[in-house]
Amino acid sequence: DSTEHSQRMREALHQEVMRWILYRDFIAKEIARGRTIDAFGFYLGFAVRPVITVLGMLHRPDRFDYGFRYVKEEMPPDAVRAIERLCYVSTPSELLVRFEEASDLFARSVEALRARGIEPIDSKGVDLLAVQSRTSNASPSKRNDTRGT
């Protein structure tokens, strides 16, 4: 049913955003350590795949979780070109440039989803990103002060 599918898509969006936040620095760290193969693996798993997922939510919502499958047939040409550009990296030094492109595309896609009313939500029904935003706006002294409790 469409309500259940919408819930599943919102939960998947939340997971993608949280993974993005957690792992976005791994590519640069692995390149700095000289582990370019590891960096490439992180790039595919934590940059290219999430971009494909959020673009899928925008352009093929019924099959947003198909990953690389049917991208060319089911996504608009500009999305296909962007994904192809992200997929074909000729040197390790290009990874950081492509990651910045992926980051921009990911952020724009998440914002486009939000504009359509598709907000990330965790499996418990709470938008943890909104909660995080509210708590990060509190001053550190207020958050950490437990003397009055």
mmCIF file with all atom_site columns, C-alpha atoms in Angstrom:
data_model
loop_
_atom_site.group_PDB
_atom_site.id
_atom_site.type_symbol
_atom_site.label_atom_id
_atom_site.label_alt_id
_atom_site.label_comp_id
_atom_site.label_asym_id
_atom_site.label_entity_id
_atom_site.label_seq_id
_atom_site.pdbx_PDB_ins_code
_atom_site.Cartn_x
_atom_site.Cartn_y
_atom_site.Cartn_z
_atom_site.occupancy
_atom_site.B_iso_or_equiv
_atom_site.pdbx_formal_charge
_atom_site.auth_seq_id
_atom_site.auth_comp_id
_atom_site.auth_asym_id
_atom_site.auth_atom_id
_atom_site.pdbx_PDB_model_num
ATOM 1   C CA . ASP A 1 1   ? 0.000  0.000  0.000   1.00 0.00 ? 1   ASP A CA 1
ATOM 2   C CA . SER A 1 2   ? 1.168  3.550  -0.687  1.00 0.00 ? 2   SER A CA 1
ATOM 3   C CA . THR A 1 3   ? 1.276  4.656  2.979   1.00 0.00 ? 3   THR A CA 1
ATOM 4   C CA . GLU A 1 4   ? 3.539  1.751  3.870   1.00 0.00 ? 4   GLU A CA 1
ATOM 5   C CA . HIS A 1 5   ? 5.745  2.418  0.836   1.00 0.00 ? 5   HIS A CA 1
ATOM 6   C CA . SER A 1 6   ? 5.994  6.106  1.726   1.00 0.00 ? 6   SER A CA 1
ATOM 7   C CA . GLN A 1 7   ? 7.003  5.199  5.278   1.00 0.00 ? 7   GLN A CA 1
ATOM 8   C CA . ARG A 1 8   ? 9.652  2.795  3.960   1.00 0.00 ? 8   ARG A CA 1
ATOM 9   C CA . MET A 1 9   ? 11.022 5.435  1.596   1.00 0.00 ? 9   MET A CA 1
ATOM 10  C CA . ARG A 1 10  ? 11.191 8.052  4.370   1.00 0.00 ? 10  ARG A CA 1
ATOM 11  C CA . GLU A 1 11  ? 13.003 5.564  6.623   1.00 0.00 ? 11  GLU A CA 1
ATOM 12  C CA . ALA A 1 12  ? 15.433 4.742  3.802   1.00 0.00 ? 12  ALA A CA 1
ATOM 13  C CA . LEU A 1 13  ? 16.027 8.460  3.243   1.00 0.00 ? 13  LEU A CA 1
ATOM 14  C CA . HIS A 1 14  ? 16.821 8.867  6.930   1.00 0.00 ? 14  HIS A CA 1
ATOM 15  C CA . GLN A 1 15  ? 19.311 5.988  6.747   1.00 0.00 ? 15  GLN A CA 1
ATOM 16  C CA . GLU A 1 16  ? 21.015 7.477  3.680   1.00 0.00 ? 16  GLU A CA 1
ATOM 17  C CA . VAL A 1 17  ? 21.338 10.890 5.310   1.00 0.00 ? 17  VAL A CA 1
ATOM 18  C CA . MET A 1 18  ? 22.706 9.416  8.530   1.00 0.00 ? 18  MET A CA 1
ATOM 19  C CA . ARG A 1 19  ? 25.216 7.242  6.632   1.00 0.00 ? 19  ARG A CA 1
ATOM 20  C CA . TRP A 1 20  ? 26.263 10.291 4.615   1.00 0.00 ? 20  TRP A CA 1
ATOM 21  C CA . ILE A 1 21  ? 26.922 12.248 7.796   1.00 0.00 ? 21  ILE A CA 1
ATOM 22  C CA . LEU A 1 22  ? 28.842 9.377  9.403   1.00 0.00 ? 22  LEU A CA 1
ATOM 23  C CA . TYR A 1 23  ? 31.027 8.294  6.476   1.00 0.00 ? 23  TYR A CA 1
ATOM 24  C CA . ARG A 1 24  ? 31.549 11.374 4.299   1.00 0.00 ? 24  ARG A CA 1
ATOM 25  C CA . ASP A 1 25  ? 35.073 11.969 5.592   1.00 0.00 ? 25  ASP A CA 1
ATOM 26  C CA . PHE A 1 26  ? 36.313 8.407  5.058   1.00 0.00 ? 26  PHE A CA 1
ATOM 27  C CA . ILE A 1 27  ? 37.243 8.916  1.399   1.00 0.00 ? 27  ILE A CA 1
ATOM 28  C CA . ALA A 1 28  ? 39.648 11.792 2.098   1.00 0.00 ? 28  ALA A CA 1
ATOM 29  C CA . LYS A 1 29  ? 41.078 9.998  5.135   1.00 0.00 ? 29  LYS A CA 1
ATOM 30  C CA . GLU A 1 30  ? 41.844 6.859  3.145   1.00 0.00 ? 30  GLU A CA 1
ATOM 31  C CA . ILE A 1 31  ? 43.424 8.854  0.322   1.00 0.00 ? 31  ILE A CA 1
ATOM 32  C CA . ALA A 1 32  ? 45.578 10.709 2.872   1.00 0.00 ? 32  ALA A CA 1
ATOM 33  C CA . ARG A 1 33  ? 46.657 7.341  4.282   1.00 0.00 ? 33  ARG A CA 1
ATOM 34  C CA . GLY A 1 34  ? 47.611 6.130  0.803   1.00 0.00 ? 34  GLY A CA 1
ATOM 35  C CA . ARG A 1 35  ? 44.859 3.507  0.766   1.00 0.00 ? 35  ARG A CA 1
ATOM 36  C CA . THR A 1 36  ? 43.313 4.437  -2.551  1.00 0.00 ? 36  THR A CA 1
ATOM 37  C CA . ILE A 1 37  ? 41.503 1.128  -3.066  1.00 0.00 ? 37  ILE A CA 1
ATOM 38  C CA . ASP A 1 38  ? 39.814 1.527  0.318   1.00 0.00 ? 38  ASP A CA 1
ATOM 39  C CA . ALA A 1 39  ? 38.941 5.121  -0.616  1.00 0.00 ? 39  ALA A CA 1
ATOM 40  C CA . PHE A 1 40  ? 37.362 3.915  -3.856  1.00 0.00 ? 40  PHE A CA 1
ATOM 41  C CA . GLY A 1 41  ? 35.295 1.327  -1.979  1.00 0.00 ? 41  GLY A CA 1
ATOM 42  C CA . PHE A 1 42  ? 34.023 3.992  0.423   1.00 0.00 ? 42  PHE A CA 1
ATOM 43  C CA . TYR A 1 43  ? 33.343 6.287  -2.520  1.00 0.00 ? 43  TYR A CA 1
ATOM 44  C CA . LEU A 1 44  ? 31.136 3.707  -4.233  1.00 0.00 ? 44  LEU A CA 1
ATOM 45  C CA . GLY A 1 45  ? 29.349 2.645  -1.069  1.00 0.00 ? 45  GLY A CA 1
ATOM 46  C CA . PHE A 1 46  ? 28.969 5.965  0.703   1.00 0.00 ? 46  PHE A CA 1
ATOM 47  C CA . ALA A 1 47  ? 28.818 8.475  -2.148  1.00 0.00 ? 47  ALA A CA 1
ATOM 48  C CA . VAL A 1 48  ? 27.672 6.955  -5.448  1.00 0.00 ? 48  VAL A CA 1
ATOM 49  C CA . ARG A 1 49  ? 25.136 4.471  -4.064  1.00 0.00 ? 49  ARG A CA 1
ATOM 50  C CA . PRO A 1 50  ? 23.383 7.017  -1.797  1.00 0.00 ? 50  PRO A CA 1
ATOM 51  C CA . VAL A 1 51  ? 23.159 9.485  -4.686  1.00 0.00 ? 51  VAL A CA 1
ATOM 52  C CA . ILE A 1 52  ? 21.529 6.816  -6.825  1.00 0.00 ? 52  ILE A CA 1
ATOM 53  C CA . THR A 1 53  ? 19.090 6.022  -4.012  1.00 0.00 ? 53  THR A CA 1
ATOM 54  C CA . VAL A 1 54  ? 17.968 9.619  -3.466  1.00 0.00 ? 54  VAL A CA 1
ATOM 55  C CA . LEU A 1 55  ? 17.752 10.240 -7.208  1.00 0.00 ? 55  LEU A CA 1
ATOM 56  C CA . GLY A 1 56  ? 15.666 7.076  -7.380  1.00 0.00 ? 56  GLY A CA 1
ATOM 57  C CA . MET A 1 57  ? 13.337 8.514  -4.740  1.00 0.00 ? 57  MET A CA 1
ATOM 58  C CA . LEU A 1 58  ? 12.912 11.574 -6.939  1.00 0.00 ? 58  LEU A CA 1
ATOM 59  C CA . HIS A 1 59  ? 12.608 9.933  -10.336 1.00 0.00 ? 59  HIS A CA 1
ATOM 60  C CA . ARG A 1 60  ? 11.414 6.358  -9.742  1.00 0.00 ? 60  ARG A CA 1
ATOM 61  C CA . PRO A 1 61  ? 9.837  6.360  -6.294  1.00 0.00 ? 61  PRO A CA 1
ATOM 62  C CA . ASP A 1 62  ? 8.189  2.966  -6.748  1.00 0.00 ? 62  ASP A CA 1
ATOM 63  C CA . ARG A 1 63  ? 11.628 1.438  -7.317  1.00 0.00 ? 63  ARG A CA 1
ATOM 64  C CA . PHE A 1 64  ? 13.905 3.844  -5.456  1.00 0.00 ? 64  PHE A CA 1
ATOM 65  C CA . ASP A 1 65  ? 15.790 0.915  -3.920  1.00 0.00 ? 65  ASP A CA 1
ATOM 66  C CA . TYR A 1 66  ? 16.811 -0.733 -7.202  1.00 0.00 ? 66  TYR A CA 1
ATOM 67  C CA . GLY A 1 67  ? 20.297 0.733  -6.944  1.00 0.00 ? 67  GLY A CA 1
ATOM 68  C CA . PHE A 1 68  ? 22.286 0.690  -10.182 1.00 0.00 ? 68  PHE A CA 1
ATOM 69  C CA . ARG A 1 69  ? 19.685 -1.479 -11.907 1.00 0.00 ? 69  ARG A CA 1
ATOM 70  C CA . TYR A 1 70  ? 17.737 0.204  -14.746 1.00 0.00 ? 70  TYR A CA 1
ATOM 71  C CA . VAL A 1 71  ? 19.255 3.640  -14.095 1.00 0.00 ? 71  VAL A CA 1
ATOM 72  C CA . LYS A 1 72  ? 19.540 4.444  -17.794 1.00 0.00 ? 72  LYS A CA 1
ATOM 73  C CA . GLU A 1 73  ? 16.001 3.312  -18.568 1.00 0.00 ? 73  GLU A CA 1
ATOM 74  C CA . GLU A 1 74  ? 14.213 4.860  -15.593 1.00 0.00 ? 74  GLU A CA 1
ATOM 75  C CA . MET A 1 75  ? 16.009 8.108  -14.776 1.00 0.00 ? 75  MET A CA 1
ATOM 76  C CA . PRO A 1 76  ? 16.034 11.335 -16.764 1.00 0.00 ? 76  PRO A CA 1
ATOM 77  C CA . PRO A 1 77  ? 19.037 11.914 -19.043 1.00 0.00 ? 77  PRO A CA 1
ATOM 78  C CA . ASP A 1 78  ? 20.606 14.592 -16.809 1.00 0.00 ? 78  ASP A CA 1
ATOM 79  C CA . ALA A 1 79  ? 20.503 12.243 -13.799 1.00 0.00 ? 79  ALA A CA 1
ATOM 80  C CA . VAL A 1 80  ? 22.002 9.428  -15.886 1.00 0.00 ? 80  VAL A CA 1
ATOM 81  C CA . ARG A 1 81  ? 24.833 11.714 -17.049 1.00 0.00 ? 81  ARG A CA 1
ATOM 82  C CA . ALA A 1 82  ? 25.537 12.814 -13.469 1.00 0.00 ? 82  ALA A CA 1
ATOM 83  C CA . ILE A 1 83  ? 25.628 9.195  -12.255 1.00 0.00 ? 83  ILE A CA 1
ATOM 84  C CA . GLU A 1 84  ? 27.867 8.147  -15.150 1.00 0.00 ? 84  GLU A CA 1
ATOM 85  C CA . ARG A 1 85  ? 30.259 10.984 -14.351 1.00 0.00 ? 85  ARG A CA 1
ATOM 86  C CA . LEU A 1 86  ? 30.394 9.867  -10.713 1.00 0.00 ? 86  LEU A CA 1
ATOM 87  C CA . CYS A 1 87  ? 30.973 6.232  -11.695 1.00 0.00 ? 87  CYS A CA 1
ATOM 88  C CA . TYR A 1 88  ? 33.922 6.772  -14.012 1.00 0.00 ? 88  TYR A CA 1
ATOM 89  C CA . VAL A 1 89  ? 36.889 8.023  -12.039 1.00 0.00 ? 89  VAL A CA 1
ATOM 90  C CA . SER A 1 90  ? 40.250 7.648  -13.781 1.00 0.00 ? 90  SER A CA 1
ATOM 91  C CA . THR A 1 91  ? 42.643 8.398  -10.908 1.00 0.00 ? 91  THR A CA 1
ATOM 92  C CA . PRO A 1 92  ? 42.583 8.357  -7.103  1.00 0.00 ? 92  PRO A CA 1
ATOM 93  C CA . SER A 1 93  ? 43.079 12.141 -7.038  1.00 0.00 ? 93  SER A CA 1
ATOM 94  C CA . GLU A 1 94  ? 39.826 12.524 -8.959  1.00 0.00 ? 94  GLU A CA 1
ATOM 95  C CA . LEU A 1 95  ? 37.893 10.828 -6.150  1.00 0.00 ? 95  LEU A CA 1
ATOM 96  C CA . LEU A 1 96  ? 37.806 13.964 -4.017  1.00 0.00 ? 96  LEU A CA 1
ATOM 97  C CA . VAL A 1 97  ? 36.561 16.099 -6.909  1.00 0.00 ? 97  VAL A CA 1
ATOM 98  C CA . ARG A 1 98  ? 33.870 13.568 -7.764  1.00 0.00 ? 98  ARG A CA 1
ATOM 99  C CA . PHE A 1 99  ? 32.951 13.255 -4.099  1.00 0.00 ? 99  PHE A CA 1
ATOM 100 C CA . GLU A 1 100 ? 32.308 17.005 -3.959  1.00 0.00 ? 100 GLU A CA 1
ATOM 101 C CA . GLU A 1 101 ? 30.044 16.632 -6.998  1.00 0.00 ? 101 GLU A CA 1
ATOM 102 C CA . ALA A 1 102 ? 28.264 13.715 -5.326  1.00 0.00 ? 102 ALA A CA 1
ATOM 103 C CA . SER A 1 103 ? 27.897 15.718 -2.130  1.00 0.00 ? 103 SER A CA 1
ATOM 104 C CA . ASP A 1 104 ? 26.290 18.623 -3.962  1.00 0.00 ? 104 ASP A CA 1
ATOM 105 C CA . LEU A 1 105 ? 23.957 16.324 -5.891  1.00 0.00 ? 105 LEU A CA 1
ATOM 106 C CA . PHE A 1 106 ? 23.018 14.427 -2.729  1.00 0.00 ? 106 PHE A CA 1
ATOM 107 C CA . ALA A 1 107 ? 22.201 17.643 -0.832  1.00 0.00 ? 107 ALA A CA 1
ATOM 108 C CA . ARG A 1 108 ? 20.150 19.073 -3.726  1.00 0.00 ? 108 ARG A CA 1
ATOM 109 C CA . SER A 1 109 ? 18.257 15.791 -4.082  1.00 0.00 ? 109 SER A CA 1
ATOM 110 C CA . VAL A 1 110 ? 17.448 15.594 -0.357  1.00 0.00 ? 110 VAL A CA 1
ATOM 111 C CA . GLU A 1 111 ? 16.199 19.197 -0.480  1.00 0.00 ? 111 GLU A CA 1
ATOM 112 C CA . ALA A 1 112 ? 14.064 18.403 -3.540  1.00 0.00 ? 112 ALA A CA 1
ATOM 113 C CA . LEU A 1 113 ? 12.576 15.443 -1.675  1.00 0.00 ? 113 LEU A CA 1
ATOM 114 C CA . ARG A 1 114 ? 11.818 17.668 1.312   1.00 0.00 ? 114 ARG A CA 1
ATOM 115 C CA . ALA A 1 115 ? 10.175 20.201 -0.998  1.00 0.00 ? 115 ALA A CA 1
ATOM 116 C CA . ARG A 1 116 ? 7.888  17.352 -2.120  1.00 0.00 ? 116 ARG A CA 1
ATOM 117 C CA . GLY A 1 117 ? 7.048  16.588 1.507   1.00 0.00 ? 117 GLY A CA 1
ATOM 118 C CA . ILE A 1 118 ? 9.306  13.532 1.746   1.00 0.00 ? 118 ILE A CA 1
ATOM 119 C CA . GLU A 1 119 ? 11.081 14.031 5.054   1.00 0.00 ? 119 GLU A CA 1
ATOM 120 C CA . PRO A 1 120 ? 13.593 11.558 6.513   1.00 0.00 ? 120 PRO A CA 1
ATOM 121 C CA . ILE A 1 121 ? 12.190 9.679  9.471   1.00 0.00 ? 121 ILE A CA 1
ATOM 122 C CA . ASP A 1 122 ? 13.666 6.923  11.598  1.00 0.00 ? 122 ASP A CA 1
ATOM 123 C CA . SER A 1 123 ? 11.936 3.580  12.058  1.00 0.00 ? 123 SER A CA 1
ATOM 124 C CA . LYS A 1 124 ? 10.468 4.772  15.355  1.00 0.00 ? 124 LYS A CA 1
ATOM 125 C CA . GLY A 1 125 ? 8.712  7.647  13.571  1.00 0.00 ? 125 GLY A CA 1
ATOM 126 C CA . VAL A 1 126 ? 11.019 10.422 14.809  1.00 0.00 ? 126 VAL A CA 1
ATOM 127 C CA . ASP A 1 127 ? 12.930 12.787 12.548  1.00 0.00 ? 127 ASP A CA 1
ATOM 128 C CA . LEU A 1 128 ? 16.271 12.526 14.348  1.00 0.00 ? 128 LEU A CA 1
ATOM 129 C CA . LEU A 1 129 ? 17.771 15.202 12.137  1.00 0.00 ? 129 LEU A CA 1
ATOM 130 C CA . ALA A 1 130 ? 15.214 17.729 13.402  1.00 0.00 ? 130 ALA A CA 1
ATOM 131 C CA . VAL A 1 131 ? 15.874 16.656 16.992  1.00 0.00 ? 131 VAL A CA 1
ATOM 132 C CA . GLN A 1 132 ? 19.625 16.969 16.410  1.00 0.00 ? 132 GLN A CA 1
ATOM 133 C CA . SER A 1 133 ? 19.112 20.437 14.948  1.00 0.00 ? 133 SER A CA 1
ATOM 134 C CA . ARG A 1 134 ? 17.067 21.574 17.956  1.00 0.00 ? 134 ARG A CA 1
ATOM 135 C CA . THR A 1 135 ? 19.582 20.234 20.481  1.00 0.00 ? 135 THR A CA 1
ATOM 136 C CA . SER A 1 136 ? 22.604 21.627 18.639  1.00 0.00 ? 136 SER A CA 1
ATOM 137 C CA . ASN A 1 137 ? 21.055 25.096 18.847  1.00 0.00 ? 137 ASN A CA 1
ATOM 138 C CA . ALA A 1 138 ? 21.067 24.927 22.639  1.00 0.00 ? 138 ALA A CA 1
ATOM 139 C CA . SER A 1 139 ? 24.201 26.341 24.198  1.00 0.00 ? 139 SER A CA 1
ATOM 140 C CA . PRO A 1 140 ? 26.767 23.719 25.274  1.00 0.00 ? 140 PRO A CA 1
ATOM 141 C CA . SER A 1 141 ? 26.598 24.887 28.880  1.00 0.00 ? 141 SER A CA 1
ATOM 142 C CA . LYS A 1 142 ? 22.839 24.300 29.004  1.00 0.00 ? 142 LYS A CA 1
ATOM 143 C CA . ARG A 1 143 ? 23.106 20.864 27.403  1.00 0.00 ? 143 ARG A CA 1
ATOM 144 C CA . ASN A 1 144 ? 25.900 19.686 29.674  1.00 0.00 ? 144 ASN A CA 1
ATOM 145 C CA . ASP A 1 145 ? 24.825 21.343 32.910  1.00 0.00 ? 145 ASP A CA 1
ATOM 146 C CA . THR A 1 146 ? 23.333 18.644 35.127  1.00 0.00 ? 146 THR A CA 1
ATOM 147 C CA . ARG A 1 147 ? 23.816 20.446 38.419  1.00 0.00 ? 147 ARG A CA 1
ATOM 148 C CA . GLY A 1 148 ? 20.141 21.281 38.734  1.00 0.00 ? 148 GLY A CA 1
ATOM 149 C CA . THR A 1 149 ? 18.971 17.709 38.119  1.00 0.00 ? 149 THR A CA 1
#
